[in-house]
Short mmCIF file of C-alpha atoms in Angstrom, two decimals:
data_model
loop_
_atom_site.label_atom_id
_atom_site.label_comp_id
_atom_site.label_asym_id
_atom_site.label_seq_id
_atom_site.Cartn_x
_atom_site.Cartn_y
_atom_site.Cartn_z
CA MET A 1 3.61 -19.45 -11.61
CA GLU A 2 5.29 -17.07 -14.26
CA TRP A 3 5.77 -13.22 -13.23
CA GLN A 4 3.06 -11.21 -13.75
CA VAL A 5 2.22 -7.45 -13.20
CA ARG A 6 0.45 -7.39 -9.89
CA ALA A 7 -1.35 -4.49 -7.92
CA ILE A 8 -0.55 -3.94 -4.24
CA ARG A 9 -2.81 -1.84 -2.19
CA GLY A 10 -1.86 -0.11 1.36
CA ALA A 11 -3.15 2.63 3.52
CA THR A 12 -2.27 4.38 6.84
CA THR A 13 -3.26 7.52 8.93
CA VAL A 14 -1.45 9.76 10.96
CA SER A 15 -2.27 11.62 14.03
CA GLU A 16 -1.31 15.09 12.70
CA ASN A 17 -0.07 16.94 9.88
CA SER A 18 3.76 16.82 10.66
CA TYR A 19 6.74 15.82 8.69
CA GLU A 20 7.60 13.34 11.66
CA ALA A 21 4.13 11.76 11.87
CA ILE A 22 3.91 11.29 8.05
CA ARG A 23 7.59 9.99 7.83
CA GLU A 24 7.25 7.46 10.57
CA ALA A 25 3.41 6.47 8.70
CA VAL A 26 5.07 5.81 5.26
CA LEU A 27 8.40 4.11 6.37
CA GLU A 28 6.18 1.96 8.64
CA LEU A 29 3.76 0.91 5.51
CA LEU A 30 6.39 0.25 3.20
CA ALA A 31 8.20 -1.90 5.56
CA GLU A 32 4.94 -3.79 6.35
CA ILE A 33 4.20 -4.36 2.45
CA GLU A 34 7.96 -5.46 1.78
CA ALA A 35 8.02 -7.93 4.62
CA ARG A 36 4.21 -9.44 4.15
CA ASN A 37 4.64 -9.89 0.12
CA GLN A 38 8.40 -10.79 0.34
CA LEU A 39 8.69 -7.91 -1.96
CA GLU A 40 12.30 -6.71 -3.40
CA PRO A 41 12.21 -2.96 -4.34
CA THR A 42 13.78 -4.08 -7.78
CA ALA A 43 10.54 -5.76 -8.51
CA ILE A 44 8.32 -2.62 -7.94
CA ILE A 45 7.13 -0.89 -11.16
CA SER A 46 5.50 2.24 -9.85
CA ALA A 47 4.00 3.75 -6.86
CA THR A 48 1.22 6.07 -6.65
CA PHE A 49 0.55 7.81 -3.11
CA SER A 50 -2.64 9.76 -2.53
CA VAL A 51 -3.14 11.68 0.64
CA THR A 52 -6.29 13.38 1.89
CA ARG A 53 -6.47 17.32 1.79
CA ASP A 54 -5.57 17.62 5.48
CA LEU A 55 -2.03 16.40 4.92
CA ASP A 56 0.18 18.70 2.77
CA VAL A 57 3.52 19.26 4.62
CA VAL A 58 5.61 16.56 2.69
CA PHE A 59 5.22 14.39 -0.20
CA PRO A 60 5.01 10.60 0.67
CA ALA A 61 7.29 9.57 -2.31
CA ALA A 62 9.92 11.73 -0.95
CA ILE A 63 9.88 9.69 2.00
CA ALA A 64 9.80 6.63 0.19
CA ARG A 65 12.68 7.38 -1.79
CA GLU A 66 15.10 7.58 1.93
CA ARG A 67 14.40 3.45 1.59
CA PRO A 68 17.10 1.56 0.08
CA CYS A 69 16.48 0.99 -3.79
CA TRP A 70 13.37 3.11 -3.77
CA ASP A 71 15.12 6.16 -5.48
CA ASN A 72 14.66 4.22 -8.73
CA VAL A 73 11.15 3.44 -8.46
CA PRO A 74 8.72 5.73 -10.57
CA MET A 75 6.39 7.60 -8.06
CA LEU A 76 3.75 9.90 -8.16
CA ASP A 77 1.91 11.81 -5.53
CA VAL A 78 -1.87 13.04 -5.75
CA GLN A 79 -4.35 14.52 -3.44
CA GLN A 80 -7.36 11.80 -2.54
CA MET A 81 -10.97 13.09 -3.76
CA HIS A 82 -12.68 14.60 -0.75
CA VAL A 83 -16.06 12.98 0.36
CA GLU A 84 -17.82 13.93 3.33
CA ARG A 85 -17.29 12.08 6.59
CA SER A 86 -14.67 10.12 5.24
CA LEU A 87 -11.28 9.05 6.62
CA GLN A 88 -8.94 12.03 7.69
CA ARG A 89 -5.27 12.12 7.46
CA CYS A 90 -5.05 9.02 5.44
CA ILE A 91 -2.09 8.06 3.30
CA ARG A 92 -3.29 5.43 0.50
CA LEU A 93 -0.49 3.25 -1.78
CA LEU A 94 -0.91 1.58 -4.90
CA LEU A 95 2.12 -0.45 -5.99
CA HIS A 96 2.52 -2.12 -9.21
CA VAL A 97 4.98 -4.72 -9.18
CA ASN A 98 6.37 -8.02 -10.81
CA LEU A 99 5.88 -11.09 -8.88
CA PRO A 100 5.30 -14.71 -9.39
CA VAL A 101 2.40 -15.15 -7.49
CA SER A 102 -1.62 -15.10 -8.01
CA ARG A 103 -3.05 -12.19 -6.89
CA THR A 104 -5.10 -13.98 -4.18
CA GLN A 105 -1.74 -14.18 -2.69
CA ILE A 106 -0.91 -10.61 -2.27
CA TYR A 107 -1.10 -8.84 0.99
CA HIS A 108 -2.79 -5.47 1.04
CA THR A 109 -1.75 -3.56 4.15
CA TYR A 110 -3.98 -1.28 5.86
CA LEU A 111 -2.47 0.18 9.20
CA ARG A 112 -3.82 2.21 12.16
CA GLY A 113 -6.98 4.04 11.25
CA ALA A 114 -7.08 2.61 7.84
CA LYS A 115 -7.85 -0.69 8.85
CA THR A 116 -11.47 0.10 8.51
CA LEU A 117 -10.86 0.97 5.02
CA ARG A 118 -10.87 -2.57 3.64
CA PRO A 119 -11.11 -5.13 6.60
CA ASP A 120 -11.80 -8.05 4.04
CA TRP A 121 -7.93 -7.36 2.57
CA ASN A 122 -6.54 -6.71 6.15
CA LEU A 123 -6.24 -10.34 6.89
CA PRO A 124 -2.93 -11.61 8.88
CA GLN A 125 -2.00 -14.27 6.59
CA LYS A 126 1.64 -14.20 4.84
CA ARG A 127 2.19 -14.53 1.02
CA GLY A 128 1.54 -17.73 -0.21
CA GLU A 129 -1.30 -18.94 2.37
CA GLY A 130 -4.01 -17.98 -0.34
CA ARG A 131 -6.16 -15.60 1.59
CA GLY A 132 -9.24 -15.89 -0.68
CA GLY A 133 -10.82 -12.84 0.69
CA ALA A 134 -13.41 -10.95 -1.20
CA THR A 135 -12.14 -12.18 -4.54
CA ALA A 136 -12.68 -15.84 -3.69
CA LEU A 137 -15.98 -15.16 -2.37
CA ARG A 138 -17.11 -13.80 -5.86
CA GLY A 139 -15.99 -16.75 -7.40
CA CYS A 140 -13.30 -15.14 -9.38
CA PRO A 141 -10.51 -17.41 -10.48
CA PRO A 142 -7.08 -16.50 -9.15
CA LEU A 143 -5.24 -14.77 -11.73
#
């Protein structure tokens, strides 16, 4: 398959609004996404982080820049829209990347309390195992 632009989603939660808790969660999320998708930072086009309104001590992108080769990735931090009774202290991530795989071979990573957001996407397969998931159930062709 030829290289195409793909989107990778991820999310995690933190126990408190502190630099240390947010740093640990962001670095864990990025490491897991890179490992599961065999992703090199040079393949990343851009990253958008959103945080719930109860997280305000540090920008997740500032933490991401600590990782090797992430300092050249265009990144944006935004506040997630507030919805009553939604998951608190949550950090979400949308990566746009260049990869030679179909979208059904992407591993979306949801950690900690964020596992409840997309249980259909948080399956324990590695890239290339053809997760299927919700896309296959709807009969969408792999792109």
